[in-house]
């Protein structure tokens, strides 16, 4: 049964979000909970228009190198957490990482994202050496690090070595929710401090959260949106939570494609020029998840450049896609998917630019 009055109210909120780039907490909650027919398409249409105004039809490709699955942390949701004895561990040497970049560069990539567990083998000096080597060989490329929490001095050293960007999801903006997802030795305040330090140093910073993580409520998501609005990251990485069979959250429900896509649209309207990836996790819960993400306002994808023999070992969650493909195959498939929905893949650095059109 249609509820015409509710319908009108929530569609109005979408209009208000578009024009004012802001809503009250109650209004955000109403948008997140709306079940009116046609509402997601209405939001997505607005998000697409905004994204096209700033970025046209371009979808930026970043080459992802998952260089270690060894981690000293024990995040309750993550498949490569320290206490998972069933994961076959690996780490890539500096030469192996560089050869991933060589392959990526040949394929046209101009951004490399180095992601891994928090692996103490990669000391500050080793990360500096890896970053300098990549920047020395490919000065026209951007290097993004996603290696978790370190101290400000370390972040500064990586930045001085040439790292341009840093991805560190805040995971949830609610401290007590954070504590449900992480063991006591990990602190919400420290993670937030890291984000602040990264920004102060001058990195282009990405934060973000899982959608539908265990115990997440609508209020938590509203807090996440408020945090994004205040922090003003250059990038926001969101993807559905997907259970991993060797974690304590193995039997919890995964986040949904609908809520993830709705949040992508909301974030696009809230932060019009933000870089917004359609993530691998989104492609994992729905075979056309990334395409749906692009159509809801996302404008970045991160094909995998990790060597094929380690792909199947960087498993943060179950059923991860693209674990068997060669890099060249991955990029071809990605380009096809993007063009199938009317957008075009771009491999240049795609720096975040602050637009001042309004
Ligand atoms: N160690 C780095 C990189 C973490 S992996 C760091 O701490 O930043 C990158 C992201 O994967 C995490 O930030 C988390 O949001 C996401 N992730 C981990 N486990 C997941 C799961 N089970 N389902 C979906 N996303 C997950």
Coordinates of C-alpha atoms and ligand atoms in Angstrom, one line a residue:
X1 CA 0.0 0.0 0.0
X2 CA 1.3 3.4 -0.9
X3 CA 1.5 6.0 1.8
X4 CA 1.3 9.3 -0.2
X5 CA 2.0 11.6 2.7
X6 CA 5.1 9.8 3.9
X7 CA 6.2 9.5 0.3
X8 CA 6.0 13.2 -0.2
X9 CA 7.9 14.0 3.0
X10 CA 10.8 11.7 2.3
X11 CA 11.1 12.8 -1.3
X12 CA 11.2 16.3 0.0
X13 CA 14.1 15.4 2.2
X14 CA 16.0 14.1 -0.8
X15 CA 15.5 17.5 -2.4
X16 CA 16.5 19.3 0.8
X17 CA 19.7 17.1 1.0
X18 CA 20.5 18.0 -2.5
X19 CA 20.1 21.7 -2.1
X20 CA 21.3 22.3 1.4
X21 CA 23.8 19.4 1.6
X22 CA 22.5 18.9 5.1
X23 CA 19.7 17.4 7.1
X24 CA 18.8 17.1 10.8
X25 CA 19.5 13.9 12.5
X26 CA 15.9 12.9 12.5
X27 CA 15.7 13.7 8.7
X28 CA 18.8 11.6 8.0
X29 CA 17.2 8.7 9.9
X30 CA 14.0 9.1 7.9
X31 CA 15.9 9.0 4.7
X32 CA 17.8 5.9 5.8
X33 CA 14.6 4.1 6.9
X34 CA 12.4 5.1 4.0
X35 CA 10.7 2.2 2.2
X36 CA 8.6 4.2 -0.3
X37 CA 8.7 2.8 -3.8
X38 CA 10.9 4.6 -6.2
X39 CA 12.8 6.4 -3.4
X40 CA 16.2 4.9 -4.1
X41 CA 16.0 5.7 -7.8
X42 CA 15.0 9.2 -6.9
X43 CA 18.0 9.6 -4.7
X44 CA 20.4 7.9 -7.1
X45 CA 19.3 10.2 -9.9
X46 CA 20.2 13.2 -7.9
X47 CA 23.5 11.7 -6.8
X48 CA 24.3 10.9 -10.5
X49 CA 23.6 14.5 -11.5
X50 CA 25.8 15.9 -8.8
X51 CA 28.7 13.5 -9.6
X52 CA 28.4 14.2 -13.3
X53 CA 28.5 17.9 -12.6
X54 CA 31.9 17.5 -10.8
X55 CA 33.4 14.5 -12.5
X56 CA 31.5 14.0 -15.8
X57 CA 31.3 10.3 -16.7
X58 CA 34.8 9.5 -15.4
X59 CA 35.4 6.5 -13.1
X60 CA 38.9 6.5 -11.6
X61 CA 40.8 3.3 -11.4
X62 CA 43.2 2.6 -8.6
X63 CA 45.5 -0.4 -8.6
X64 CA 45.2 -2.2 -5.3
X65 CA 48.2 -4.2 -4.0
X66 CA 47.4 -6.3 -1.0
X67 CA 50.9 -6.7 0.2
X68 CA 50.5 -8.6 3.5
X69 CA 47.8 -10.5 5.3
X70 CA 49.7 -10.7 8.5
X71 CA 48.1 -8.6 11.2
X72 CA 48.8 -7.9 14.9
X73 CA 45.2 -6.8 15.5
X74 CA 42.2 -8.9 16.2
X75 CA 39.3 -7.0 14.8
X76 CA 36.3 -9.2 15.5
X77 CA 34.8 -9.0 12.0
X78 CA 38.0 -9.4 9.9
X79 CA 39.1 -12.7 8.3
X80 CA 42.8 -11.9 8.6
X81 CA 42.7 -11.0 12.3
X82 CA 45.7 -12.2 14.4
X83 CA 43.9 -15.2 16.0
X84 CA 42.6 -16.8 12.8
X85 CA 44.9 -19.8 12.6
X86 CA 43.3 -21.0 9.4
X87 CA 44.6 -18.2 7.2
X88 CA 47.7 -19.0 5.2
X89 CA 49.9 -15.9 5.8
X90 CA 52.0 -14.1 3.2
X91 CA 53.9 -10.9 2.8
X92 CA 55.4 -9.4 -0.4
X93 CA 59.0 -8.2 -0.6
X94 CA 59.8 -4.7 -1.8
X95 CA 60.8 -6.2 -5.2
X96 CA 57.5 -8.1 -5.5
X97 CA 55.6 -4.9 -4.7
X98 CA 57.6 -3.0 -7.3
X99 CA 56.9 -5.6 -9.9
X100 CA 53.1 -5.3 -9.2
X101 CA 53.6 -1.6 -9.9
X102 CA 55.5 -2.3 -13.1
X103 CA 52.6 -4.5 -14.4
X104 CA 50.1 -1.9 -13.2
X105 CA 52.0 1.0 -14.9
X106 CA 52.1 -1.0 -18.2
X107 CA 48.3 -1.4 -17.9
X108 CA 48.0 2.4 -17.5
X109 CA 47.5 2.7 -13.7
X110 CA 48.8 6.0 -12.2
X111 CA 47.6 5.3 -8.7
X112 CA 48.8 2.5 -6.5
X113 CA 47.1 1.6 -3.3
X114 CA 49.2 -0.4 -0.8
X115 CA 46.9 -2.1 1.6
X116 CA 47.7 -4.7 4.3
X117 CA 47.2 -5.9 7.8
X118 CA 49.1 -4.2 10.5
X119 CA 52.3 -6.2 10.0
X120 CA 55.3 -5.1 12.2
X121 CA 57.7 -6.6 9.6
X122 CA 57.1 -3.4 7.6
X123 CA 58.9 -1.0 9.8
X124 CA 58.7 2.7 9.1
X125 CA 62.1 2.4 7.3
X126 CA 60.8 -0.4 5.1
X127 CA 57.6 1.5 4.2
X128 CA 59.7 4.6 3.5
X129 CA 62.0 2.6 1.2
X130 CA 59.0 1.1 -0.7
X131 CA 57.3 4.4 -1.1
X132 CA 60.5 6.1 -2.3
X133 CA 61.2 3.3 -4.7
X134 CA 57.8 3.6 -6.3
X135 CA 57.9 7.4 -6.5
X136 CA 61.5 7.2 -7.8
X137 CA 60.5 4.8 -10.6
X138 CA 57.1 6.4 -11.3
X139 CA 57.2 10.1 -10.3
X140 CA 53.9 10.6 -12.2
X141 CA 52.0 8.2 -10.0
X142 CA 50.2 8.7 -6.8
X143 CA 50.9 6.4 -3.9
X144 CA 48.1 5.6 -1.4
X145 CA 48.8 3.8 1.9
X146 CA 46.2 1.8 3.8
X147 CA 48.2 0.1 6.5
X148 CA 46.3 1.0 9.6
X149 CA 47.2 2.9 12.7
X150 CA 50.7 4.3 13.3
X151 CA 52.0 7.3 15.2
X152 CA 52.1 10.7 13.7
X153 CA 55.9 10.6 13.3
X154 CA 55.6 7.5 11.1
X155 CA 52.8 9.0 9.0
X156 CA 55.0 12.1 8.5
X157 CA 58.0 10.0 7.4
X158 CA 55.8 8.2 4.8
X159 CA 54.5 11.6 3.6
X160 CA 58.0 13.0 3.3
X161 CA 59.0 9.9 1.3
X162 CA 56.3 10.8 -1.2
X163 CA 53.0 9.1 -0.1
X164 CA 50.1 11.2 -1.3
X165 CA 47.1 9.6 0.2
X166 CA 46.0 7.5 3.2
X167 CA 43.0 5.3 3.6
X168 CA 41.9 4.6 7.2
X169 CA 38.3 3.8 7.6
X170 CA 36.9 5.1 10.9
X171 CA 34.7 1.9 10.9
X172 CA 32.0 3.6 13.1
X173 CA 31.7 7.0 14.5
X174 CA 30.2 5.7 17.7
X175 CA 32.6 4.8 20.5
X176 CA 30.6 2.1 22.1
X177 CA 29.8 0.5 18.7
X178 CA 33.5 0.7 17.9
X179 CA 34.1 -1.3 21.1
X180 CA 31.7 -4.0 20.0
X181 CA 33.7 -4.5 16.8
X182 CA 37.2 -4.4 18.3
X183 CA 39.0 -5.9 21.2
X184 CA 39.9 -3.6 24.2
X185 CA 43.5 -3.0 23.0
X186 CA 42.2 -1.0 20.0
X187 CA 40.9 2.4 20.8
X188 CA 38.3 4.5 19.1
X189 CA 40.1 7.7 20.2
X190 CA 43.4 6.6 18.8
X191 CA 41.8 5.8 15.4
X192 CA 40.2 9.2 15.3
X193 CA 43.5 10.8 16.3
X194 CA 45.2 9.0 13.5
X195 CA 42.7 10.4 11.0
X196 CA 43.3 13.9 12.4
X197 CA 47.1 13.5 12.2
X198 CA 46.9 12.3 8.6
X199 CA 44.9 15.3 7.6
X200 CA 47.2 17.7 9.6
X201 CA 50.2 16.3 7.8
X202 CA 48.6 17.0 4.4
X203 CA 47.6 13.7 3.1
X204 CA 44.5 13.3 1.0
X205 CA 42.6 11.2 3.5
X206 CA 40.0 8.5 3.1
X207 CA 37.8 7.3 5.9
X208 CA 34.6 5.2 5.9
X209 CA 32.6 2.5 7.5
X210 CA 31.1 -0.9 6.9
X211 CA 27.4 -1.0 6.2
X212 CA 25.3 -3.4 8.3
X213 CA 28.2 -4.3 10.6
X214 CA 27.1 -6.2 13.7
X215 CA 25.0 -4.1 16.2
X216 CA 24.9 -1.2 13.8
X217 CA 21.8 1.0 14.2
X218 CA 20.3 3.8 12.2
X219 CA 21.6 6.2 14.9
X220 CA 25.1 4.9 14.3
X221 CA 24.8 5.6 10.6
X222 CA 23.5 9.1 11.3
X223 CA 26.6 9.7 13.5
X224 CA 28.8 8.4 10.6
X225 CA 27.2 10.9 8.2
X226 CA 27.7 13.7 10.8
X227 CA 31.3 12.6 11.2
X228 CA 31.9 12.6 7.4
X229 CA 30.4 16.1 7.2
X230 CA 32.7 17.4 9.9
X231 CA 35.9 15.6 9.0
X232 CA 35.5 16.4 5.2
X233 CA 37.6 13.5 3.9
X234 CA 38.8 13.5 0.3
X235 CA 37.5 9.9 -0.1
X236 CA 34.9 7.8 1.6
X237 CA 35.2 4.0 1.4
X238 CA 32.1 2.2 2.3
X239 CA 31.1 -1.4 1.7
X240 CA 28.7 -3.9 3.2
X241 CA 29.9 -6.0 6.2
X242 CA 30.2 -9.6 5.0
X243 CA 30.7 -12.3 7.6
X244 CA 33.9 -14.4 7.5
X245 CA 33.5 -18.0 8.7
X246 CA 36.5 -17.9 11.0
X247 CA 35.4 -14.9 13.1
X248 CA 33.0 -14.6 16.0
X249 CA 30.6 -12.7 13.7
X250 CA 30.4 -15.7 11.3
X251 CA 26.7 -16.1 11.7
X252 CA 25.7 -12.4 11.6
X253 CA 23.8 -11.1 8.6
X254 CA 25.7 -9.3 5.9
X255 CA 25.0 -5.6 5.0
X256 CA 22.6 -5.2 2.1
X257 CA 23.3 -3.9 -1.4
X258 CA 20.2 -1.6 -1.1
X259 CA 21.5 0.2 2.1
X260 CA 25.0 0.4 0.8
X261 CA 23.9 2.0 -2.5
X262 CA 21.5 4.3 -0.7
X263 CA 24.3 5.5 1.5
X264 CA 26.5 6.1 -1.5
X265 CA 23.9 8.4 -2.9
X266 CA 23.4 10.2 0.5
X267 CA 27.2 10.7 0.8
X268 CA 27.5 12.0 -2.8
X269 CA 24.8 14.6 -2.0
X270 CA 26.4 15.5 1.4
X271 CA 29.9 15.8 0.0
X272 CA 29.4 16.6 -3.7
X273 CA 33.0 16.3 -4.9
X274 CA 34.2 13.5 -2.7
X275 CA 35.9 10.4 -4.2
X276 CA 33.6 7.5 -3.6
X277 CA 34.6 3.9 -4.5
X278 CA 32.3 1.2 -5.5
X279 CA 34.0 -1.5 -3.5
X280 CA 34.9 -5.1 -4.0
X281 CA 32.7 -6.0 -1.0
X282 CA 29.7 -4.4 -2.9
X283 CA 30.6 -6.5 -5.9
X284 CA 30.7 -9.6 -3.7
X285 CA 27.2 -9.4 -2.2
X286 CA 25.7 -8.6 -5.6
X287 CA 27.1 -9.6 -9.0
X288 CA 26.2 -6.1 -10.3
X289 CA 26.9 -4.4 -7.0
X290 CA 29.7 -2.2 -8.3
X291 CA 27.7 -1.1 -11.4
X292 CA 24.8 -0.2 -9.0
X293 CA 27.2 1.7 -6.9
X294 CA 28.4 3.7 -9.9
X295 CA 24.8 4.4 -10.8
X296 CA 24.2 5.7 -7.3
X297 CA 27.0 8.2 -7.4
X298 CA 30.3 6.3 -6.9
X299 CA 33.2 7.3 -9.1
X300 CA 36.2 5.1 -8.1
X301 CA 37.0 1.4 -8.5
X302 CA 40.0 -0.4 -7.3
X303 CA 40.9 -3.4 -9.4
X304 CA 43.4 -5.9 -7.8
X305 CA 47.0 -5.8 -8.8
X306 CA 48.2 -8.3 -6.2
X307 CA 50.1 -11.3 -7.7
X308 CA 47.6 -14.1 -8.5
X309 CA 49.2 -16.6 -6.1
X310 CA 48.4 -14.5 -3.1
X311 CA 45.0 -13.2 -4.1
X312 CA 43.0 -16.0 -2.6
X313 CA 44.8 -15.3 0.8
X314 CA 43.7 -11.7 1.4
X315 CA 40.3 -12.8 2.6
X316 CA 38.7 -10.2 4.9
X317 CA 35.3 -11.8 4.3
X318 CA 33.8 -14.9 2.6
X319 CA 33.2 -15.3 -1.1
X320 CA 35.4 -12.4 -2.2
X321 CA 35.3 -11.9 -5.9
X322 CA 38.2 -11.5 -8.4
X323 CA 40.6 -13.8 -6.5
X324 CA 41.5 -15.8 -9.5
X325 CA 42.0 -13.2 -12.3
X326 CA 45.3 -11.8 -13.6
X327 CA 45.6 -8.0 -13.3
X328 CA 45.1 -7.5 -17.1
X329 CA 41.9 -9.6 -17.0
X330 CA 40.6 -7.7 -13.9
X331 CA 41.1 -4.3 -15.6
X332 CA 39.4 -5.4 -18.8
X333 CA 36.4 -6.8 -16.9
X334 CA 36.2 -3.6 -14.8
X335 CA 36.3 -1.4 -17.9
X336 CA 33.5 -3.4 -19.5
X337 CA 31.3 -3.3 -16.4
X338 CA 31.8 0.5 -16.2
X339 CA 31.0 1.1 -19.8
X340 CA 28.0 -1.2 -19.6
X341 CA 26.3 1.5 -17.4
X342 CA 27.4 4.4 -19.5
X343 CA 30.5 5.6 -17.7
X344 CA 34.1 5.6 -18.7
X345 CA 37.2 4.3 -16.9
X346 CA 40.1 6.7 -16.4
X347 CA 43.5 5.7 -15.2
X348 CA 45.1 9.0 -14.5
X349 CA 45.9 10.1 -10.9
X350 CA 42.4 11.6 -10.6
X351 CA 43.5 13.8 -7.7
X352 CA 40.7 15.1 -5.5
X353 CA 40.2 18.7 -6.4
X354 CA 38.2 21.0 -4.2
X355 CA 35.7 22.6 -6.5
X356 CA 34.5 26.1 -5.8
X357 CA 31.6 26.3 -8.3
X358 CA 29.1 27.3 -5.7
Ligands
LIG1 N1 44.7 -2.8 8.3 C1 44.2 -1.7 7.5 C2 43.4 -2.2 6.3 C3 42.1 -2.9 6.7 S1 41.3 -3.8 5.5 C4 43.4 -0.8 8.4 O1 43.2 -1.1 9.6 O2 43.0 0.2 7.9 C5 40.3 -2.6 4.8 C6 38.8 -2.6 5.3 O3 38.2 -3.8 5.1 C7 38.6 -2.3 6.8 O4 38.9 -1.0 7.1 C8 37.2 -2.8 7.0 O5 36.3 -1.7 7.0 C9 37.0 -3.7 5.8 N2 36.6 -5.1 6.3 C10 37.3 -5.9 7.1 N3 36.6 -7.0 7.4 C11 35.5 -6.9 6.7 C12 34.3 -7.8 6.5 N4 34.2 -8.9 7.2 N5 33.3 -7.4 5.7 C13 33.4 -6.2 5.0 N6 34.5 -5.4 5.1 C14 35.5 -5.7 5.9

